[in-house]
mmCIF file of C-alpha atoms and ligand atoms in Angstrom:
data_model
loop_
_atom_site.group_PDB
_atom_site.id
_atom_site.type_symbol
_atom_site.label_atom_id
_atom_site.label_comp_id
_atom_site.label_asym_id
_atom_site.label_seq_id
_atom_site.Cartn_x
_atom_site.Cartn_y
_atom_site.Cartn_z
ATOM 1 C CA UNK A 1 -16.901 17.487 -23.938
ATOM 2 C CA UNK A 2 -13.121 16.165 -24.567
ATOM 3 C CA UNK A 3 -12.310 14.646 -28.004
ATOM 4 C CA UNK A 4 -10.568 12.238 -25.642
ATOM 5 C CA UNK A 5 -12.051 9.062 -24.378
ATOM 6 C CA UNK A 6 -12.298 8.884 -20.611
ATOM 7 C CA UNK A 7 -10.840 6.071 -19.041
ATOM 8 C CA UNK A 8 -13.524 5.009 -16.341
ATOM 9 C CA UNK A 9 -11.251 4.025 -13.145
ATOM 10 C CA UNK A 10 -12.217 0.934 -11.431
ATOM 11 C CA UNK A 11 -14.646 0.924 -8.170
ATOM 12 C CA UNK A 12 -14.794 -1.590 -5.396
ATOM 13 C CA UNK A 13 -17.960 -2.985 -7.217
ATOM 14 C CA UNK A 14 -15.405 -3.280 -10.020
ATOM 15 C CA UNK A 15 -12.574 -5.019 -8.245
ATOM 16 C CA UNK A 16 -15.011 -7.397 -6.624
ATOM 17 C CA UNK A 17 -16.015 -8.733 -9.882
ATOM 18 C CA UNK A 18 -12.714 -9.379 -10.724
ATOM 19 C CA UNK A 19 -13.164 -12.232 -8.177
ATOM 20 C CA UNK A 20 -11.367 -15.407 -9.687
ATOM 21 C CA UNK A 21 -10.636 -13.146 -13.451
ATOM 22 C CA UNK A 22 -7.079 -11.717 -14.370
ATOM 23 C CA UNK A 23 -4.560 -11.395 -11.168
ATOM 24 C CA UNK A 24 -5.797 -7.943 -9.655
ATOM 25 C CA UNK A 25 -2.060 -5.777 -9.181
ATOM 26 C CA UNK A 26 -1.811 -3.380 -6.421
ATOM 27 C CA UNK A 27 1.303 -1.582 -5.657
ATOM 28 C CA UNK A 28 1.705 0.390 -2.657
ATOM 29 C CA UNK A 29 2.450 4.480 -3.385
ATOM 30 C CA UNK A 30 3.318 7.610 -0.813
ATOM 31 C CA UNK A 31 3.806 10.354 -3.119
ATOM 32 C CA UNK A 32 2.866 11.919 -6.415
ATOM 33 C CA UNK A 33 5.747 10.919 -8.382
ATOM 34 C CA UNK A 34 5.618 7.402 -7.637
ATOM 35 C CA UNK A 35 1.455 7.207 -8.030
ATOM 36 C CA UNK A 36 2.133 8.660 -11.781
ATOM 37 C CA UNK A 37 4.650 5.742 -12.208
ATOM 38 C CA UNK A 38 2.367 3.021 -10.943
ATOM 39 C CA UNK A 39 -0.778 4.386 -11.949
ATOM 40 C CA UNK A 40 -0.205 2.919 -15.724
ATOM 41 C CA UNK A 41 0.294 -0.594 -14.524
ATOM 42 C CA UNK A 42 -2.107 -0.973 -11.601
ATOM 43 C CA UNK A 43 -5.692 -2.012 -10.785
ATOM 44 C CA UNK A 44 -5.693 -0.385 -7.218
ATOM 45 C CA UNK A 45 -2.984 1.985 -5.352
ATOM 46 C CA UNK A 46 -2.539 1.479 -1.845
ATOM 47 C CA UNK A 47 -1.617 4.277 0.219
ATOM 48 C CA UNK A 48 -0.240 1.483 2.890
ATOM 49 C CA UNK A 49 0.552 3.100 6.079
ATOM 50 C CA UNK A 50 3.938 1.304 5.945
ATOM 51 C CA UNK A 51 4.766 4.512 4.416
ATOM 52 C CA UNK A 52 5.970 5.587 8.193
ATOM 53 C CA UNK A 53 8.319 2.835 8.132
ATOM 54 C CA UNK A 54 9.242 3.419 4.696
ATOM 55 C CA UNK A 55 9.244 7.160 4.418
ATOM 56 C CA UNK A 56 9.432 8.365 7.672
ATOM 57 C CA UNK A 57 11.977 6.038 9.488
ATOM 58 C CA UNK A 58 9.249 5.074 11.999
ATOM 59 C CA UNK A 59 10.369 1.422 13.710
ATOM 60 C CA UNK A 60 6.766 0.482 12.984
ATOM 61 C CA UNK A 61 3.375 1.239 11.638
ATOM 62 C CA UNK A 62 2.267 2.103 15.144
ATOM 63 C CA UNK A 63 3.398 5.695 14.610
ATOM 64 C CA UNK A 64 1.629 6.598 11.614
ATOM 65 C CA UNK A 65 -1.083 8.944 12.010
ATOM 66 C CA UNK A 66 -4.490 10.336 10.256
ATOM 67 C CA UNK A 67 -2.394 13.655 10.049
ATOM 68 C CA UNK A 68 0.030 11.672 7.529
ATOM 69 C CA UNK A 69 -1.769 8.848 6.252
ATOM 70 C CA UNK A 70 -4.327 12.540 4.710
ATOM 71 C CA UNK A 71 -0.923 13.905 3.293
ATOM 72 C CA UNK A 72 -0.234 11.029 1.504
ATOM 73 C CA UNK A 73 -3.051 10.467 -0.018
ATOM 74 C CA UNK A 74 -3.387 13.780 -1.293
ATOM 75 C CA UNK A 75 -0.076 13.384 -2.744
ATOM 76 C CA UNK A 76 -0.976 10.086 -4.201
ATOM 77 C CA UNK A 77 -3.914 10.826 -5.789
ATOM 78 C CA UNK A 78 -2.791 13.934 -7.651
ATOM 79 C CA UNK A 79 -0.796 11.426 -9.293
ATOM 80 C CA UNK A 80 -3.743 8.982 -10.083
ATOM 81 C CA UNK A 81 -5.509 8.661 -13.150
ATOM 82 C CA UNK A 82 -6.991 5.255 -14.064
ATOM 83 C CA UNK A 83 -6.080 2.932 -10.629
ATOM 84 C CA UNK A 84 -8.600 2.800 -7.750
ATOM 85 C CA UNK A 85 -6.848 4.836 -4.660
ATOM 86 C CA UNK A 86 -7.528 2.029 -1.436
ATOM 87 C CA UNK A 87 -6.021 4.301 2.110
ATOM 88 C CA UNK A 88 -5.120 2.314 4.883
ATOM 89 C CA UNK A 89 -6.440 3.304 8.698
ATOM 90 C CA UNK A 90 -3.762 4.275 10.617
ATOM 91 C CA UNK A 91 -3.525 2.183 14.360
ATOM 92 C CA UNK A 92 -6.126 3.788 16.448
ATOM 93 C CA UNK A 93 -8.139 5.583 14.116
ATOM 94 C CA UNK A 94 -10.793 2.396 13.929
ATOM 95 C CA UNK A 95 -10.758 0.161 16.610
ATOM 96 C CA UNK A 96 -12.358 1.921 19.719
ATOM 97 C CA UNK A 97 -15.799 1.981 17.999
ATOM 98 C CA UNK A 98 -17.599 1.538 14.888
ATOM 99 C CA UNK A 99 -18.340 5.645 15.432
ATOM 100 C CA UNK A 100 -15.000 6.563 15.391
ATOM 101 C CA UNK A 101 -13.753 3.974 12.383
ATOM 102 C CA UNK A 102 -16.718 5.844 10.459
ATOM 103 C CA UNK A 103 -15.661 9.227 11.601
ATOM 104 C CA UNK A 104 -12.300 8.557 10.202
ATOM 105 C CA UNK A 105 -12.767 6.525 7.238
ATOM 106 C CA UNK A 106 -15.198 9.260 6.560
ATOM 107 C CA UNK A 107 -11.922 11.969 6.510
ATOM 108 C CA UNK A 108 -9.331 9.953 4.705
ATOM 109 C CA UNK A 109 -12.083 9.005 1.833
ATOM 110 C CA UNK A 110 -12.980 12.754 1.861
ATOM 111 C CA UNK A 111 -10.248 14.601 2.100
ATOM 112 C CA UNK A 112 -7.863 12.665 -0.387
ATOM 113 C CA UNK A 113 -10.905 11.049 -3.006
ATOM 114 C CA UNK A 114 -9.786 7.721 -2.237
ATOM 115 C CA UNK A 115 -12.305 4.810 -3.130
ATOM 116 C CA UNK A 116 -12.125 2.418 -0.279
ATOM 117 C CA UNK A 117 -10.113 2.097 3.006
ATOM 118 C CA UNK A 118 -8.363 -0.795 4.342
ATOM 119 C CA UNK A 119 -8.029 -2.133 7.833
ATOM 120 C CA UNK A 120 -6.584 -4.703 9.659
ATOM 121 C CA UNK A 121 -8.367 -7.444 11.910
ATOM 122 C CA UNK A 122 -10.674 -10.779 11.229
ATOM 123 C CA UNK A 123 -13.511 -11.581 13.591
ATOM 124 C CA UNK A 124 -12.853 -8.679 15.868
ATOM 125 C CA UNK A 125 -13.480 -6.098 13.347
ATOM 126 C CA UNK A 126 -16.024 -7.506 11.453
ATOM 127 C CA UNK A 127 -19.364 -5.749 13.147
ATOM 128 C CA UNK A 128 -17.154 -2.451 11.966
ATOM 129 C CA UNK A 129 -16.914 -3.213 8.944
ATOM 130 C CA UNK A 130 -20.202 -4.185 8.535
ATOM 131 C CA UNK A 131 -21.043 -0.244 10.168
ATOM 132 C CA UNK A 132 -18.668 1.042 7.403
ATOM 133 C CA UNK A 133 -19.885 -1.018 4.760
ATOM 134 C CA UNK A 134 -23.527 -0.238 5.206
ATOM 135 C CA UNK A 135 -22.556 3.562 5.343
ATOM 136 C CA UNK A 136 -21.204 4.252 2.174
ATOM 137 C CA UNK A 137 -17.703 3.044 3.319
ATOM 138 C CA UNK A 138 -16.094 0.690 1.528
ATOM 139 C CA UNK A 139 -13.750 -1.551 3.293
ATOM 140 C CA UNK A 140 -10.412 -4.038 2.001
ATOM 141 C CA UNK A 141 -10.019 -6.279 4.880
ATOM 142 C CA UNK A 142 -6.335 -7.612 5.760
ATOM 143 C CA UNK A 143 -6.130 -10.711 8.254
ATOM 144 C CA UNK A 144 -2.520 -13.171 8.577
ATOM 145 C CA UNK A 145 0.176 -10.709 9.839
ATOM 146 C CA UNK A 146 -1.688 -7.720 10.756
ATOM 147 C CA UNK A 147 1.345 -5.610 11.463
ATOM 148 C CA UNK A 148 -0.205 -2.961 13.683
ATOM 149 C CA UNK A 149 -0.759 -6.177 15.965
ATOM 150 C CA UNK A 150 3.210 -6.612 16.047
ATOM 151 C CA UNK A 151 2.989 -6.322 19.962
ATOM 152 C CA UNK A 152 0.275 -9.103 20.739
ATOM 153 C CA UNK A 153 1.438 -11.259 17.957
ATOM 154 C CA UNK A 154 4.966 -11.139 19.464
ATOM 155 C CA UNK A 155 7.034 -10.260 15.636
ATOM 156 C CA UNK A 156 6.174 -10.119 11.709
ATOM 157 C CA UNK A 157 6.159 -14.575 11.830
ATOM 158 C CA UNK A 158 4.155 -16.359 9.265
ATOM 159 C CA UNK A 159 0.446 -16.643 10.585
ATOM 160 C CA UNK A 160 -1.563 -19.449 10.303
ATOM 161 C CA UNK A 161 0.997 -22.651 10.650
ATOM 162 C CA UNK A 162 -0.820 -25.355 11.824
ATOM 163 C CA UNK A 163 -3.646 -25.632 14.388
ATOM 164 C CA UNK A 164 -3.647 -21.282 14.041
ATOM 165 C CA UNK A 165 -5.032 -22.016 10.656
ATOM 166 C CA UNK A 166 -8.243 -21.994 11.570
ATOM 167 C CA UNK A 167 -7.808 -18.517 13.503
ATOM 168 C CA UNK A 168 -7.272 -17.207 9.745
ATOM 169 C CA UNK A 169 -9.927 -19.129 8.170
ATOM 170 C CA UNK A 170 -12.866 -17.474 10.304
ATOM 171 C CA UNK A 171 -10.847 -14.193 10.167
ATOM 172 C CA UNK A 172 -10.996 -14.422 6.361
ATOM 173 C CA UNK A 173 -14.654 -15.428 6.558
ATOM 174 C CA UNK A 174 -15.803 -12.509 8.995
ATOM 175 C CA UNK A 175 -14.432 -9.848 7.121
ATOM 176 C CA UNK A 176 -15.757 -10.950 3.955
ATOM 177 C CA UNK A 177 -19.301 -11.839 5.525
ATOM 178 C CA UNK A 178 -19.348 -8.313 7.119
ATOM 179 C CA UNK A 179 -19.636 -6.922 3.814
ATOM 180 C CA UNK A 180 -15.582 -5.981 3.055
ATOM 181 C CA UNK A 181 -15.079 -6.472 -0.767
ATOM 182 C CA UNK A 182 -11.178 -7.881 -0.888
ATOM 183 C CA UNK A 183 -9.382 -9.302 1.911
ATOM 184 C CA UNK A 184 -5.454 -8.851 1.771
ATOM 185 C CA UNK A 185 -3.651 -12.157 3.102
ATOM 186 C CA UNK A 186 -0.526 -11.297 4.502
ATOM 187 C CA UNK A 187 2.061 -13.463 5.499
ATOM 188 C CA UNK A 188 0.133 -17.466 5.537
ATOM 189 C CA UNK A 189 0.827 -20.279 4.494
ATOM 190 C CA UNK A 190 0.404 -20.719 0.622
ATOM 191 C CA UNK A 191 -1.693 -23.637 1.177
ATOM 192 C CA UNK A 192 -4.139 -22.022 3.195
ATOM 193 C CA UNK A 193 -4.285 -18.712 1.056
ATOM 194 C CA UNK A 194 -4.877 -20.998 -1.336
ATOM 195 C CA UNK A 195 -7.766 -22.807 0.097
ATOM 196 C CA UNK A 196 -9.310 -19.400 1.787
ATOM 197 C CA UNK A 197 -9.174 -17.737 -1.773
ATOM 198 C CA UNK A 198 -11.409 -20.685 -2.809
ATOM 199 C CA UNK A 199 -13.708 -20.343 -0.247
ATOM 200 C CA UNK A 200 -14.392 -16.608 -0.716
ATOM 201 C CA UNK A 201 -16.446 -14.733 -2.904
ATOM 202 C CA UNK A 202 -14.347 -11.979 -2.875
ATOM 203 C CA UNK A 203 -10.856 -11.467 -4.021
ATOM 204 C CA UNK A 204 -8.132 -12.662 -1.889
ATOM 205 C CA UNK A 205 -4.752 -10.358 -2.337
ATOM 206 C CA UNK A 206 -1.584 -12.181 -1.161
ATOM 207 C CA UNK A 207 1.777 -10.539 0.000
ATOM 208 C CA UNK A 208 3.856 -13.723 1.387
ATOM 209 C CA UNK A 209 0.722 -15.803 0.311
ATOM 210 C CA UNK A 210 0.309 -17.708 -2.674
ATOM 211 C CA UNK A 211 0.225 -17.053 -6.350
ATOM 212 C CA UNK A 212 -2.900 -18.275 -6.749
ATOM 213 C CA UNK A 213 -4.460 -15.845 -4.621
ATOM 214 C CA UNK A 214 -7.099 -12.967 -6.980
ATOM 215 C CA UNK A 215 -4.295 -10.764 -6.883
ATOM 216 C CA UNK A 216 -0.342 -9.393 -5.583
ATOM 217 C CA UNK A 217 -0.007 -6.378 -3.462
ATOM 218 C CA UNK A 218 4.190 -5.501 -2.934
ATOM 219 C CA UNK A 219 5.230 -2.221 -1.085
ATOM 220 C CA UNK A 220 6.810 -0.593 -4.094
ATOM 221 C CA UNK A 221 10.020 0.931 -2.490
ATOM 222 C CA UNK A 222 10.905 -3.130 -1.851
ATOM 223 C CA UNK A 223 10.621 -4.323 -5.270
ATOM 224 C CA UNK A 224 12.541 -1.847 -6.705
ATOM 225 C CA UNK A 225 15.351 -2.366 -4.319
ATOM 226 C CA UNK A 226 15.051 0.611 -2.781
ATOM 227 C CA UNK A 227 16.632 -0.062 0.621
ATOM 228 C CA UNK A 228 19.414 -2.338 0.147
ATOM 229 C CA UNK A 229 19.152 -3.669 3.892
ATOM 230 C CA UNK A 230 15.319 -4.903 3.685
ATOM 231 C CA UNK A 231 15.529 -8.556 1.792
ATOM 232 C CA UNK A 232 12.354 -10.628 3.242
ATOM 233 C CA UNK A 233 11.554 -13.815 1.472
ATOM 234 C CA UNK A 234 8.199 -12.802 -0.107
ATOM 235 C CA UNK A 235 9.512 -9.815 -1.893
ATOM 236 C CA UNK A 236 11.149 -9.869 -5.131
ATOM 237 C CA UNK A 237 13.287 -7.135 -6.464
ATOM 238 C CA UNK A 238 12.448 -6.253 -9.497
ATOM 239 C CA UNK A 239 15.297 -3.759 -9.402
ATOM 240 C CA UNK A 240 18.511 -2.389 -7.639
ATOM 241 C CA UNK A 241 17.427 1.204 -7.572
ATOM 242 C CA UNK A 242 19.267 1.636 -3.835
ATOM 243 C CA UNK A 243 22.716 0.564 -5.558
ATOM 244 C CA UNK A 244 21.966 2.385 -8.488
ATOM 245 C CA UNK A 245 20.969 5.739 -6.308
ATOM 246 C CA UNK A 246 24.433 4.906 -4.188
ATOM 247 C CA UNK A 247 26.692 4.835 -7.754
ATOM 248 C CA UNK A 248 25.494 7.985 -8.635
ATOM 249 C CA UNK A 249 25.567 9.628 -5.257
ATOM 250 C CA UNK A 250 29.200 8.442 -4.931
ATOM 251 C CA UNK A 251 30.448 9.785 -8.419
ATOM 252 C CA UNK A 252 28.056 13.172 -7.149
ATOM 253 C CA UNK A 253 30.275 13.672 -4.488
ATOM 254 C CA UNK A 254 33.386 12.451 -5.841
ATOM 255 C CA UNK A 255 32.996 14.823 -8.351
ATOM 256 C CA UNK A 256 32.303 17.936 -6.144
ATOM 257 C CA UNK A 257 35.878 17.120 -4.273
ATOM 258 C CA UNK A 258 37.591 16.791 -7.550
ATOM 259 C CA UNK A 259 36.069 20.066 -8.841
ATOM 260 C CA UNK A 260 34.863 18.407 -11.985
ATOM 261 C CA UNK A 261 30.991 19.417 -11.391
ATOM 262 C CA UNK A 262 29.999 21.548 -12.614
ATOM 263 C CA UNK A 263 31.305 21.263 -15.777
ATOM 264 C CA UNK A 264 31.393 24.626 -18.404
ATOM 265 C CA UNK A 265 28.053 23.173 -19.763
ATOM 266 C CA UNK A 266 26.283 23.520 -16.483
ATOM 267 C CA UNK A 267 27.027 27.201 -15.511
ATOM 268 C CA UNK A 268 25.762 30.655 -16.999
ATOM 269 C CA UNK A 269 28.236 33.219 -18.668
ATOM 270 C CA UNK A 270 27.452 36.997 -18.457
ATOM 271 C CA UNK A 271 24.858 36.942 -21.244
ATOM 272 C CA UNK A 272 21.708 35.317 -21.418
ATOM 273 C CA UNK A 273 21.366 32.625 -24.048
ATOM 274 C CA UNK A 274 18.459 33.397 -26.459
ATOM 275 C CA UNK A 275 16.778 30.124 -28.095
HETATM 276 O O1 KIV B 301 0.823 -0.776 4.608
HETATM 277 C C1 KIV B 301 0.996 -1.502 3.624
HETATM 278 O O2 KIV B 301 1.822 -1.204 2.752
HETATM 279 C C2 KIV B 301 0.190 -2.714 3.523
HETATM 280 C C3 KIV B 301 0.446 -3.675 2.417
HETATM 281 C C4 KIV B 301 1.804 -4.100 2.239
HETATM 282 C C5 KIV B 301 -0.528 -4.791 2.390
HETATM 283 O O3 KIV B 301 -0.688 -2.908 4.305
#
């Protein structure tokens, strides 16, 4: 037994409780580096298949598959220690049947120890999740903009505007009533996030929601600043690390054509130095 005290990482049970408590804060993470810099701050790491947009170059999350949504998340959770790993389904790894969304799920929680899965879809989805849920699956719903729908709902718009409110209201309801124990609202109307997170009895996590939802999720690469071109509304940048990465790539190569790196301090003479 460790002298140390172990720190007992959260479990969807856990986050579920946190329903209406202290914001939950989820940060989106692809690689170990990044999970070790999160994992301090964070109730739940999402290995968000936006990491083929992000990472990859991919024009959308279509693209991403189980292949790389499993390397990620081994990646990510050798750099976990006290936030709950959440893995999203890749597009077409859950939808055909409740068989193969279990079959699945069943690999990513398996094969890189995350707690949960996440997957998009309301109503549709919700007799899946319900097969998941009752399996030893644990779900995170996501309903608004669903972004592996990007072809059927014709962009990344706002969902939910209006008469479509409703649409997200019995989305939000299905997924929760089919046993899923947070629902990420993405992209609606902060009035309506608002009013769904009330009517839930599970936590609501807004990106492009409302502050008053149970908790933020942000893809991390976007509030650091990471990609200098990528400014939507609902993100703020808590950082220019893009600019910051460009100064010192710039005075990197500047420096190579002037022949002032390296400098005597960073090269080896004939004898080794002894410490
Ligand atoms: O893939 C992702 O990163 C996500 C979040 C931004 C919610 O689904």
């Amino acid at each position: 037994m460790s002298a140390t005290t172990e720190i007992r990482r959260p479990v969807p049970p856990d986050i579920r409780a946190r329903k209406g408590g202290t914001p939950l804060v989820v940060l989106t993470a692809y690689t170990t580096p990044v999970a070790r810099l999160v994992d301090p701050h964070c109730d739940i790491v999402l290995v968000g298949d936006s990491v083929g947009m992000v990472l990859h170059g991919l024009p959308s999350t279509l693209h991403v598959t189980m292949e790389m949504m499993v390397l990620h998340g081994q990646a990510v959770a050798r750099g976990l220690s006290r936030a709950m790993m959440v893995i999203d389904m890749p597009f077409g790894s859950y939808e055909e049947s409740p068989d193969q969304a279990f079959r699945n799920a069943a690999r990513l929680m398996s094969e890189t120890g995350a707690a949960a899965v996440k997957l998009e879809g309301g109503e549709h989805m919700a007799g899946t999740i319900a097969f998941l849920t009752r399996r030893g699956i644990p779900v995170m719903g996501h309903v608004g903009l669903t972004p592996q729908a990007v072809n059927t709902l014709g962009g990344y718009r706002v969902q939910g505007r209006g008469e479509d409110a409703d649409r997200i209201r019995r989305d939000a309801a299905a997924v929760v009533e089919a046993g899923a124990f947070a629902v990420v609202l993405e992209k609606v109307p902060d009035a309506l996030a608002r009013e769904i997170t009330g009517a839930v009895a599970v936590p609501t996590i807004g990106i492009g929601a409302s502050a008053d939802c149970d908790g933020q999720v942000l893809v991390v690469d976007d509030m650091l600043g990471l990609f200098t071109a990528f400014r939507p509304k609902f993100v703020k940048r808590y950082a220019e690390l893009g600019q910051e990465a460009d100064r010192a790539i710039a005075a990197y190569a500047a420096e190579v054509r002037a022949r002032t790196f390296p400098a005597p301090e960073h090269v080896f003479g004939e004898e080794p130095v002894r410490k």
